[in-house]
PDB file of C-alpha atoms and ligand atoms in Angstrom:
ATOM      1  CA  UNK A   1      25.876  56.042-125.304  1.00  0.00           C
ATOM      2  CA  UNK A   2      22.226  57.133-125.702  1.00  0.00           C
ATOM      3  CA  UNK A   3      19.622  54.590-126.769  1.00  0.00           C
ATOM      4  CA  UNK A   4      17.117  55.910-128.748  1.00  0.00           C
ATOM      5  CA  UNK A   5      14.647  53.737-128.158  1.00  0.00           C
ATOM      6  CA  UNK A   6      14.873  53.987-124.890  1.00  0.00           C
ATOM      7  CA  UNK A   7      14.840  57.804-124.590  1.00  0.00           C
ATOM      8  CA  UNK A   8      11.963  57.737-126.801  1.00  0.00           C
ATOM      9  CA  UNK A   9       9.532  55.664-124.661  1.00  0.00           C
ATOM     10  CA  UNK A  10      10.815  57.195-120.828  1.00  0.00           C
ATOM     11  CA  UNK A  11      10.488  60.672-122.846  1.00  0.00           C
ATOM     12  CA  UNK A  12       6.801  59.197-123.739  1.00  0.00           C
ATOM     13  CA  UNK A  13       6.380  58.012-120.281  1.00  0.00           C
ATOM     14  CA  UNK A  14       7.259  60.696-118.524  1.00  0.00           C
ATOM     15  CA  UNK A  15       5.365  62.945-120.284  1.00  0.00           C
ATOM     16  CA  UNK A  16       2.245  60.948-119.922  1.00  0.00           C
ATOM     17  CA  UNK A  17       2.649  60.830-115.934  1.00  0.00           C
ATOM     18  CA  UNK A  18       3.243  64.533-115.764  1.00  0.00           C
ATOM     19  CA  UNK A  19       0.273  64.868-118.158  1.00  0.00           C
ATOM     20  CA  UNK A  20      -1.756  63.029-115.356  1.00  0.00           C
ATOM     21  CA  UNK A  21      -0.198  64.872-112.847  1.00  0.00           C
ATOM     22  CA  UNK A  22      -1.510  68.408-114.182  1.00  0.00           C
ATOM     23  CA  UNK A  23      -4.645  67.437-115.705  1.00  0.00           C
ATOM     24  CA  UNK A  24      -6.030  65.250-111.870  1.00  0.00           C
ATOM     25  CA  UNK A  25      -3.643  68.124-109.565  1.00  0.00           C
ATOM     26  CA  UNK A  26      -1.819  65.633-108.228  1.00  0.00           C
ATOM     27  CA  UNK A  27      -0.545  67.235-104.771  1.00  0.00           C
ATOM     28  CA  UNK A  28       2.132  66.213-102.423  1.00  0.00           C
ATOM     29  CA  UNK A  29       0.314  64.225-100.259  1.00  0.00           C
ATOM     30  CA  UNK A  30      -0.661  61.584-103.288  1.00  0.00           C
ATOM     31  CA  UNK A  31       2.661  61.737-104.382  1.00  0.00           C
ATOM     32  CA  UNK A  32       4.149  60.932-101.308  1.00  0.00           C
ATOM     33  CA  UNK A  33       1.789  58.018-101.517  1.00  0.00           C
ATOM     34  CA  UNK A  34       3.083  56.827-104.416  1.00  0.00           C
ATOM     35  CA  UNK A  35       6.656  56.892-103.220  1.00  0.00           C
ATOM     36  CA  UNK A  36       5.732  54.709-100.457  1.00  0.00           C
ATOM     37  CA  UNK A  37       3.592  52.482-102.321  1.00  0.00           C
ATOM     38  CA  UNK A  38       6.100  51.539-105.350  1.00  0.00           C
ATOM     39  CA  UNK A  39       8.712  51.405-102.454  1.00  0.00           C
ATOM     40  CA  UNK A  40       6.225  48.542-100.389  1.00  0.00           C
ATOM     41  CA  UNK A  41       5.709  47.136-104.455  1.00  0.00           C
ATOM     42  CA  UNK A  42       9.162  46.403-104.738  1.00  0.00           C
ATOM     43  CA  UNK A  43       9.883  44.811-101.270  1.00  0.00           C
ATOM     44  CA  UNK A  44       6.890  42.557-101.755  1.00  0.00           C
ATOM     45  CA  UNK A  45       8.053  40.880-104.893  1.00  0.00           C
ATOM     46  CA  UNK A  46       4.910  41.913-106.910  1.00  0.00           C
ATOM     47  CA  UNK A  47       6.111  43.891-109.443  1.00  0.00           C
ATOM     48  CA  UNK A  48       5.883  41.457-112.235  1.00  0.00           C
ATOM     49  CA  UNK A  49       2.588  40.756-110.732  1.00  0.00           C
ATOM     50  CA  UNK A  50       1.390  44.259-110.506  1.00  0.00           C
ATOM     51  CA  UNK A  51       3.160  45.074-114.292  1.00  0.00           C
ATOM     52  CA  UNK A  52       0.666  42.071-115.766  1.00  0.00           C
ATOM     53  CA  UNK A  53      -2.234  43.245-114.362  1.00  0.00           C
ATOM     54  CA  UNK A  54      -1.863  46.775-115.343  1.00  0.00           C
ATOM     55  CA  UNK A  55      -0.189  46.045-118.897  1.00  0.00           C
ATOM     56  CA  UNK A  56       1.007  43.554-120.070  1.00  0.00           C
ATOM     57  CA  UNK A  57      -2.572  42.794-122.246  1.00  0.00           C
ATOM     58  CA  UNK A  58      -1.009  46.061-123.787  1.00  0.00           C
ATOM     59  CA  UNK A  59       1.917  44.596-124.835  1.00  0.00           C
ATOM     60  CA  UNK A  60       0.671  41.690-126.205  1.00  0.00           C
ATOM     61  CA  UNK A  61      -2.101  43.655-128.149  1.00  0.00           C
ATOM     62  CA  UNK A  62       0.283  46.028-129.728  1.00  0.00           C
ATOM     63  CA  UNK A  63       2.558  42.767-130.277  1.00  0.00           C
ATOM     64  CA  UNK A  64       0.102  40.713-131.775  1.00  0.00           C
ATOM     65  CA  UNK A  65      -1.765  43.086-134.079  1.00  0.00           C
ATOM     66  CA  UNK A  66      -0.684  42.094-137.136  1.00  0.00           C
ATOM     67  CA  UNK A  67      -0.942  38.133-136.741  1.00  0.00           C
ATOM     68  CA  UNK A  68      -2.181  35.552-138.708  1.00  0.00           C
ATOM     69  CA  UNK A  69      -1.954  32.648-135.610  1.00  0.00           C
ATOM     70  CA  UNK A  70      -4.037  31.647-133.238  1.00  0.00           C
ATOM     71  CA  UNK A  71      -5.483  34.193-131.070  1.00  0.00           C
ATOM     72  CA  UNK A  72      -2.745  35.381-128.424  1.00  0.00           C
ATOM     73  CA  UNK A  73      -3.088  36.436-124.584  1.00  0.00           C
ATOM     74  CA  UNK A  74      -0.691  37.228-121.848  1.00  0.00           C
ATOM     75  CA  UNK A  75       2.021  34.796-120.452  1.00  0.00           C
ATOM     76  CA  UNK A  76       1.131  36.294-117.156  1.00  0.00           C
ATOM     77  CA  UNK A  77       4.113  36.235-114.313  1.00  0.00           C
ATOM     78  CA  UNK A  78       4.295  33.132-113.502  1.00  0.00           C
ATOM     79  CA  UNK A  79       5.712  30.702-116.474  1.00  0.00           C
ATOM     80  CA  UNK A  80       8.920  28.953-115.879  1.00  0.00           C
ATOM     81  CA  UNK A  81      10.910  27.482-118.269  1.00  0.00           C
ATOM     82  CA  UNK A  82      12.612  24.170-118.225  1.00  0.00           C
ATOM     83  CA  UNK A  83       9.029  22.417-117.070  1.00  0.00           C
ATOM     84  CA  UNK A  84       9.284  18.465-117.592  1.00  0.00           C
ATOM     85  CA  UNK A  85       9.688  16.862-121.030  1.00  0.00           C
ATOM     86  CA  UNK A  86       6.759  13.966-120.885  1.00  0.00           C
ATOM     87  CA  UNK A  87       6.374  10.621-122.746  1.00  0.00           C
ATOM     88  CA  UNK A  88       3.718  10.012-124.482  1.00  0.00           C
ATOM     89  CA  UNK A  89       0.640   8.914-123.194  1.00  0.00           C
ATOM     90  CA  UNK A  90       1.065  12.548-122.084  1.00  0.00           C
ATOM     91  CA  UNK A  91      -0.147  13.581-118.645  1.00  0.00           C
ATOM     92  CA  UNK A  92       1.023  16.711-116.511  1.00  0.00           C
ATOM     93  CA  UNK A  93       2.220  15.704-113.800  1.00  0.00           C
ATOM     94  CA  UNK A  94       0.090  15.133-110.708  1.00  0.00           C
ATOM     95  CA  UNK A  95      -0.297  14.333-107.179  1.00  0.00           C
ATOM     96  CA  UNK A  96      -1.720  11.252-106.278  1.00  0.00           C
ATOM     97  CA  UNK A  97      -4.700  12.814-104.686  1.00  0.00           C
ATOM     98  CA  UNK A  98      -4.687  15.855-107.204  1.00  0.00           C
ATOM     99  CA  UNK A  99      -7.824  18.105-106.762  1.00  0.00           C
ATOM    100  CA  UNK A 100      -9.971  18.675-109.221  1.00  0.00           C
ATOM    101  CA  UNK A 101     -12.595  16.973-112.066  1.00  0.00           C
ATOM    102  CA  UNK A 102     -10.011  14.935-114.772  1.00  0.00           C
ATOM    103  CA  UNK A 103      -9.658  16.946-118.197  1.00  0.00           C
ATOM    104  CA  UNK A 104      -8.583  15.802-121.159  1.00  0.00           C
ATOM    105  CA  UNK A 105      -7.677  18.132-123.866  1.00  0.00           C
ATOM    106  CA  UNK A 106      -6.894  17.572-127.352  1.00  0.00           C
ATOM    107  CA  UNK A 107      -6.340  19.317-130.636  1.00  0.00           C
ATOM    108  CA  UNK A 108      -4.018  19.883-133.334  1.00  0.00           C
ATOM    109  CA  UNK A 109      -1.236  22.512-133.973  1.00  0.00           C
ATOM    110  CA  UNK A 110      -1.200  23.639-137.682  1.00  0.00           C
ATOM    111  CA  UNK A 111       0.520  26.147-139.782  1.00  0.00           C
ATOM    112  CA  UNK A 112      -1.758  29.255-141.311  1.00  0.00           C
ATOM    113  CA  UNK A 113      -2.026  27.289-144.501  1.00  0.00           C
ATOM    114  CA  UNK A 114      -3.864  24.374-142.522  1.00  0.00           C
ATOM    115  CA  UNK A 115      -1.033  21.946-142.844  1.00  0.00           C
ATOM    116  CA  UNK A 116      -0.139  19.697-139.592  1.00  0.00           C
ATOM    117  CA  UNK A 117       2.858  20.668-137.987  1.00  0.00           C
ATOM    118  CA  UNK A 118       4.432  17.497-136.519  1.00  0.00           C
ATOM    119  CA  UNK A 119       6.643  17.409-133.175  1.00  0.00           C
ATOM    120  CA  UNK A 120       5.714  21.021-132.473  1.00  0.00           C
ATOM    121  CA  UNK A 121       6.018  21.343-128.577  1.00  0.00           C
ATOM    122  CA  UNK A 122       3.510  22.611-126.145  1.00  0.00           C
ATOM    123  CA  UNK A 123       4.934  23.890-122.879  1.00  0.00           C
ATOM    124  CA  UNK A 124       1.620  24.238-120.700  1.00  0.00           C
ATOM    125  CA  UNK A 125       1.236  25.464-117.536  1.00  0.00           C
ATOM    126  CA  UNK A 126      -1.548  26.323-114.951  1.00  0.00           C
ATOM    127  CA  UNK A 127      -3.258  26.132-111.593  1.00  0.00           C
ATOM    128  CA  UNK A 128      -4.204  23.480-109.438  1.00  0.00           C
ATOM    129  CA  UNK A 129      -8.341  22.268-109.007  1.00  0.00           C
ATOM    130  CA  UNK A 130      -8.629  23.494-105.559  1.00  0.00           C
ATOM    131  CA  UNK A 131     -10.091  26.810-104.903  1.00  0.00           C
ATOM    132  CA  UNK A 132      -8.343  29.387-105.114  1.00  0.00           C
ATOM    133  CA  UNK A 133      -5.809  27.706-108.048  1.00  0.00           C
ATOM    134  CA  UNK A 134      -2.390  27.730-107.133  1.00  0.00           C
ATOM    135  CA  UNK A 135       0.933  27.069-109.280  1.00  0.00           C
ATOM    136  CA  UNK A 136       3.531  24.847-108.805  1.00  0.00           C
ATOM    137  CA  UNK A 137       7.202  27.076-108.593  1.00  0.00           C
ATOM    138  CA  UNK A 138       5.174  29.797-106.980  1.00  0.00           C
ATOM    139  CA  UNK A 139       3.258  28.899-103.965  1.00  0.00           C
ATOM    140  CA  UNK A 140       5.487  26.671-101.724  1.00  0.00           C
ATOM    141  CA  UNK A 141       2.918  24.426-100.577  1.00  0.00           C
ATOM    142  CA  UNK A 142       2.795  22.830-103.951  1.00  0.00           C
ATOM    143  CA  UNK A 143       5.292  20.044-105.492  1.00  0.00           C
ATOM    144  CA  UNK A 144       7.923  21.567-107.648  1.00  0.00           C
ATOM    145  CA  UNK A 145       6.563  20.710-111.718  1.00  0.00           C
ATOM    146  CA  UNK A 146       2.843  19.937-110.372  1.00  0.00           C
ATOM    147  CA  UNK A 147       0.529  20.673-113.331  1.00  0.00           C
ATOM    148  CA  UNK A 148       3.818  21.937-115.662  1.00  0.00           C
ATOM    149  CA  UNK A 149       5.066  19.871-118.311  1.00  0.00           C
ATOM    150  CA  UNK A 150       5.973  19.908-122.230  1.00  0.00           C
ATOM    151  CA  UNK A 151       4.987  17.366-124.814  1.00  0.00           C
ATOM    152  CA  UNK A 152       4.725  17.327-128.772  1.00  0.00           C
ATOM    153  CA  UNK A 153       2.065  16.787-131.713  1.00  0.00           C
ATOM    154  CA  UNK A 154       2.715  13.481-133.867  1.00  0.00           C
ATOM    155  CA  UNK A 155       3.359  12.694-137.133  1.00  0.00           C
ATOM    156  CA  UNK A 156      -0.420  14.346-137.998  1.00  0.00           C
ATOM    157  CA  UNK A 157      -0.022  17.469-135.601  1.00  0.00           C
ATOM    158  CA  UNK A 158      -2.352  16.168-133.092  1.00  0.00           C
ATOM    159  CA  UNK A 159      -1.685  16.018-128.983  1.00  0.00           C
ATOM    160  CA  UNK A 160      -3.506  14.582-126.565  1.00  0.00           C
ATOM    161  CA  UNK A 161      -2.660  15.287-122.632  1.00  0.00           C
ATOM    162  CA  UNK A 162      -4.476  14.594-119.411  1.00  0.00           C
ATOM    163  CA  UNK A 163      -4.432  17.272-116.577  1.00  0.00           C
ATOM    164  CA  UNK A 164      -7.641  18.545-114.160  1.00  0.00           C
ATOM    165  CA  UNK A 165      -9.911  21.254-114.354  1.00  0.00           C
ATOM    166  CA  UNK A 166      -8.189  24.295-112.310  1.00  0.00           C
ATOM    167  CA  UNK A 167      -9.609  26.509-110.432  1.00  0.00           C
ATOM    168  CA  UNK A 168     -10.268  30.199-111.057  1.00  0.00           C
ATOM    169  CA  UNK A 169      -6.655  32.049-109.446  1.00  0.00           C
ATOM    170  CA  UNK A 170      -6.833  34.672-106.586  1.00  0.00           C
ATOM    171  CA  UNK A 171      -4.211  37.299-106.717  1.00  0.00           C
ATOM    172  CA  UNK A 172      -2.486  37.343-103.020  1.00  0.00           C
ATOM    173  CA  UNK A 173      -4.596  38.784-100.151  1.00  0.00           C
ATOM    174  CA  UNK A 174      -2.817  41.697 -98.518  1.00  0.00           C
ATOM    175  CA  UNK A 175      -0.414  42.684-101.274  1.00  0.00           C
ATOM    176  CA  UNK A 176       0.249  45.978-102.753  1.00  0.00           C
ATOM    177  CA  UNK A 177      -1.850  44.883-105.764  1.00  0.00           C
ATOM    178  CA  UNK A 178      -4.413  43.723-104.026  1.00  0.00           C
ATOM    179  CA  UNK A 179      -4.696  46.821-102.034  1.00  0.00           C
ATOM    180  CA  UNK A 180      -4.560  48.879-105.651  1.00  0.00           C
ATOM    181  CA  UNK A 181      -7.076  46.844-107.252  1.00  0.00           C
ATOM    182  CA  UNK A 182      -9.189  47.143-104.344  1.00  0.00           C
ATOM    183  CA  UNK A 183      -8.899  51.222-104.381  1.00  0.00           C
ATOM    184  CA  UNK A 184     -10.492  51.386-107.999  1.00  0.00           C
ATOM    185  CA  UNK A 185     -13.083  48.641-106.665  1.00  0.00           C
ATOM    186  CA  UNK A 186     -11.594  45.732-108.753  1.00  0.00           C
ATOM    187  CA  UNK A 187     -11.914  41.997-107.618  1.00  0.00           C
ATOM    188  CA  UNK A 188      -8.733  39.893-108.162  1.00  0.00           C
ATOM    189  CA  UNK A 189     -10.040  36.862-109.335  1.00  0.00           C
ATOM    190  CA  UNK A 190      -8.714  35.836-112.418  1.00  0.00           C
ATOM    191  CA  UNK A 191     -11.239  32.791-114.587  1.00  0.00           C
ATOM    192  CA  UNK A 192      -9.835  29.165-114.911  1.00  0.00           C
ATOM    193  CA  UNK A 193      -7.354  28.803-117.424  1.00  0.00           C
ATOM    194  CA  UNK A 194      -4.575  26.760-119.000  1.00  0.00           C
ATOM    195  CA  UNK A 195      -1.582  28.502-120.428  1.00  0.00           C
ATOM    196  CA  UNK A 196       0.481  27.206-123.447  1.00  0.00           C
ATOM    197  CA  UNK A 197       3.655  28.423-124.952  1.00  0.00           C
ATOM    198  CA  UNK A 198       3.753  26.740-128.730  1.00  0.00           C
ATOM    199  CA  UNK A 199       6.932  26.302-130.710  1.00  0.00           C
ATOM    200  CA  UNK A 200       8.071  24.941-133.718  1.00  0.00           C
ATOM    201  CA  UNK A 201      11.509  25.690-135.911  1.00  0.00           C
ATOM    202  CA  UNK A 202      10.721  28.403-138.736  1.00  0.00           C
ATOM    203  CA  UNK A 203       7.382  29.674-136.353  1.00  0.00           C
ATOM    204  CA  UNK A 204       7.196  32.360-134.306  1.00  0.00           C
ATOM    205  CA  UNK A 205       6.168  31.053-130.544  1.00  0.00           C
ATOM    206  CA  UNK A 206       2.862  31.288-130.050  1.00  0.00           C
ATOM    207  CA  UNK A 207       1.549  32.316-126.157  1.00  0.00           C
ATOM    208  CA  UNK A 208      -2.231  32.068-125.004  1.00  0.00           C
ATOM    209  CA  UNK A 209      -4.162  30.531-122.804  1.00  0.00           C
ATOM    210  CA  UNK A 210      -7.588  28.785-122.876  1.00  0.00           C
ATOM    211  CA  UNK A 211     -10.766  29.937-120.728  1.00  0.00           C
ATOM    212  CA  UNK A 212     -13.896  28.089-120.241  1.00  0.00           C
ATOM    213  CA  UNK A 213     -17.497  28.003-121.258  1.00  0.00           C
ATOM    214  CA  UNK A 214     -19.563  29.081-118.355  1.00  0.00           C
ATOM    215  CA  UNK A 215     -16.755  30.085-116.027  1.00  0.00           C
ATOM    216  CA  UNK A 216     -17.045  32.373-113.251  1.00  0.00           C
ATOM    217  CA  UNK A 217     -14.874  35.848-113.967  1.00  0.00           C
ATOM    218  CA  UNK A 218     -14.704  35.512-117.583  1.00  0.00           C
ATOM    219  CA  UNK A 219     -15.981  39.071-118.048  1.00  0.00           C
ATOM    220  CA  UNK A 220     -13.955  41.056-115.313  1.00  0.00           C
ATOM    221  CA  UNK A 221     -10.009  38.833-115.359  1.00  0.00           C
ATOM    222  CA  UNK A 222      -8.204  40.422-113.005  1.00  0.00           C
ATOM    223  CA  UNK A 223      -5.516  39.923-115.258  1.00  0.00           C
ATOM    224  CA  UNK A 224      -7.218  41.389-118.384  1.00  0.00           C
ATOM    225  CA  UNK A 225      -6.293  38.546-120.624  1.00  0.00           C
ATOM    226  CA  UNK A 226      -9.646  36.862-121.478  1.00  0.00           C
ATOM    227  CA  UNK A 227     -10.515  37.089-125.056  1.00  0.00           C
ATOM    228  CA  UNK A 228     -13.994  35.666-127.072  1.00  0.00           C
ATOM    229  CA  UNK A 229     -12.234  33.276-129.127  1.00  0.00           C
ATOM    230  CA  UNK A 230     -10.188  31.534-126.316  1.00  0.00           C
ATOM    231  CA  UNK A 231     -12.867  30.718-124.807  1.00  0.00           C
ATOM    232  CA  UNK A 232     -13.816  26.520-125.305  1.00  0.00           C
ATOM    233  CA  UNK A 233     -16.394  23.981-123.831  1.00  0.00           C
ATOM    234  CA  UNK A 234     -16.196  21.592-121.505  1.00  0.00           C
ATOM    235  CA  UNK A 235     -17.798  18.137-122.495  1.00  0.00           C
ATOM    236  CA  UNK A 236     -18.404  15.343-119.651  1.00  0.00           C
ATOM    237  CA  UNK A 237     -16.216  11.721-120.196  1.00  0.00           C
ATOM    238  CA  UNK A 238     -15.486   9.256-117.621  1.00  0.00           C
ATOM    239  CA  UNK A 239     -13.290  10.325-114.613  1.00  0.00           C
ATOM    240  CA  UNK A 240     -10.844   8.878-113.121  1.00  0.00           C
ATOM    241  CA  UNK A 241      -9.680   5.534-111.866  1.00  0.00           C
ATOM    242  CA  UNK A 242      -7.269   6.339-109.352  1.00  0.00           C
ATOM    243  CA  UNK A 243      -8.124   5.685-105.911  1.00  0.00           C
ATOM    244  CA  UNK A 244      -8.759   9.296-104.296  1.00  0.00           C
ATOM    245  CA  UNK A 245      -9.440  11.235-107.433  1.00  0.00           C
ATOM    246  CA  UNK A 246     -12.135  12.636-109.298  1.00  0.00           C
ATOM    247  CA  UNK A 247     -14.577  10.295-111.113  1.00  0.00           C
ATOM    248  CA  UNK A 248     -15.977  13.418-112.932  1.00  0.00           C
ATOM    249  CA  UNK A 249     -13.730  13.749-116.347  1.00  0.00           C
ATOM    250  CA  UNK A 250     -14.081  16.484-118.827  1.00  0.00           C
ATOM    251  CA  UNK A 251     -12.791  16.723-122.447  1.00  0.00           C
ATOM    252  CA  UNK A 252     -12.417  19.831-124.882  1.00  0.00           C
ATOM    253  CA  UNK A 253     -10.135  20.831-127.663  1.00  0.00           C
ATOM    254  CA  UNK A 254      -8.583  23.756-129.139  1.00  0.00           C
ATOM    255  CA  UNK A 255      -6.301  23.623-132.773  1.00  0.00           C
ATOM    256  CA  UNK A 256      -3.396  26.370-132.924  1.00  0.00           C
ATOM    257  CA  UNK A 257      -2.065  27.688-135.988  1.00  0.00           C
ATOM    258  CA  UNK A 258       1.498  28.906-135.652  1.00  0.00           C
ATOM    259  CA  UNK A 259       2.777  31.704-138.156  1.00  0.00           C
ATOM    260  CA  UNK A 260       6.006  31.639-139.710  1.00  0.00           C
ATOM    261  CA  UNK A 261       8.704  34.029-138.159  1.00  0.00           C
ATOM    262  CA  UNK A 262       8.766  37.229-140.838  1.00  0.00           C
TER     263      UNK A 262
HETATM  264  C1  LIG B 301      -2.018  34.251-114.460  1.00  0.00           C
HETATM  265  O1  LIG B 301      -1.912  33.970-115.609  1.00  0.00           O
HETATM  266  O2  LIG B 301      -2.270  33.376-113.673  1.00  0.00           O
HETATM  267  C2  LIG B 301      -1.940  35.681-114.024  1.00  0.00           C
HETATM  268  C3  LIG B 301      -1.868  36.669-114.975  1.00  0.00           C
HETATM  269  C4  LIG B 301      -1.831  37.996-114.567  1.00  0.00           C
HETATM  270  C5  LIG B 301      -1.850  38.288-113.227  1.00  0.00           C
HETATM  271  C6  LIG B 301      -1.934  37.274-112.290  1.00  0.00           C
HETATM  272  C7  LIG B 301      -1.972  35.965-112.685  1.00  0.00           C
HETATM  273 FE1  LIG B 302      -2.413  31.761-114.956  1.00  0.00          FE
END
């Protein structure tokens, strides 16, 4: 049985690639390129990689348009569900010898009428402190959960977790999209960031992520996703006390508003 929608975006689709291919002259040679080049994409495993990259800042702006939340961004390709449930005092969990200055974030999740929204639960994610970031569930060299976890806001909508300072994320050297970036003379750096996924019953999930004052990459993201308002600054604390890490500590804080689902 047809679907409509369906036919209606591959007719769109289509039509803007053979668009491209009249209006640039697109000759056998490039095409043959591309042949070979989706066919390496697909052994390599990067297609939700290379699909982020390229669009999904699309999606979510085409998604998003008509929102009265919190400023959205991409989830990017590398969320996985099911991360820990913590107890409070909430930290993501950590390595003993965890990389990276100490960060404690705070903030509130409210509704877009300004009222706290208690036990709404933040599934955050992100990469490790050591240059280039990496993410736990991704790159095997890192413990299964590391810096993944999901806690809630109390009775007045507030959370407080600990975590470190990642690192700005490098997209894989010697990759297909690597080697595309590269062509159009694109880095693939993409700036620190933490990612959240915010839920509550009756409120329509809210995915962002947070950037950093003063950050290297915030004006070319690889990954297209930075926007002004996500953007937050880092004030110094104290560090930490655990032999072999940091004794540099950071703070900053960020309040979401959720929107009911329509
Ligand atoms: C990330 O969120 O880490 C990410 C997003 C897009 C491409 C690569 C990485
Ligand atoms: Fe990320």
């Amino acid at each position: 049985m047809t679907n409509q929608r369906a036919s209606e975006v591959l007719d769109s689709l289509v039509e803007a690639i053979r668009g491209v291919i009249r209006e640039r002259s697109v000759n056998y040679d490039e095409f043959h390129a591309a042949v070979n080049y989706l066919l390496r994409l697909a052994d390599s495993g990067e297609i939700p990689l290379l699909l982020a990259v390229l669009f999904e800042a699309t999606v979510d702006e085409v998604t998003h348009r008509d929102s009265d939340g919190s400023t959205t961004t991409i989830e990017g390709p590398f969320y996985k569900p099911g991360a820990p449930a913590l107890e409070p005092p909430y930290q993501l969990p950590r390595r003993p010898d965890e990389p990276g200055d100490l960060l404690v974030l705070s903030g509130t999740v409210r509704d877009t009428e300004g009222r706290p929204l208690a036990d709404a639960e933040l599934d955050m994610w992100q990469a490790g402190g050591e240059l280039p970031g990496k993410y736990s569930n991704v790159h095997p060299d890192i413990p299964e959960w590391n810096l993944r976890g999901r806690f809630h806001t109390d009775a007045q909508g507030a959370f407080e977790v600990e975590t470190v300072v990642p690192a700005p994320y490098e997209i894989r050297k010697g990759g297909p999209t690597e080697d595309l970036l590269s062509v159009v003379g694109k880095h693939t750096w993409r700036p620190s960031h933490l990612h959240f996924k915010v839920g509550h019953p009756g409120f329509r999930t809210l995915t962002t992520q947070l950037f950093f004052m003063g950050g290297e990459y915030l004006d070319s993201d690889a990954g297209n996703a930075v926007k002004d308002d996500l953007i937050i600054p880092l004030n110094k604390t104290h560090g930490s006390e655990r032999p072999g890490e940091s004794a540099v500590g950071l703070s900053c804080s960020y309040d979401f508003v959720l929107e009911p689902h329509r």
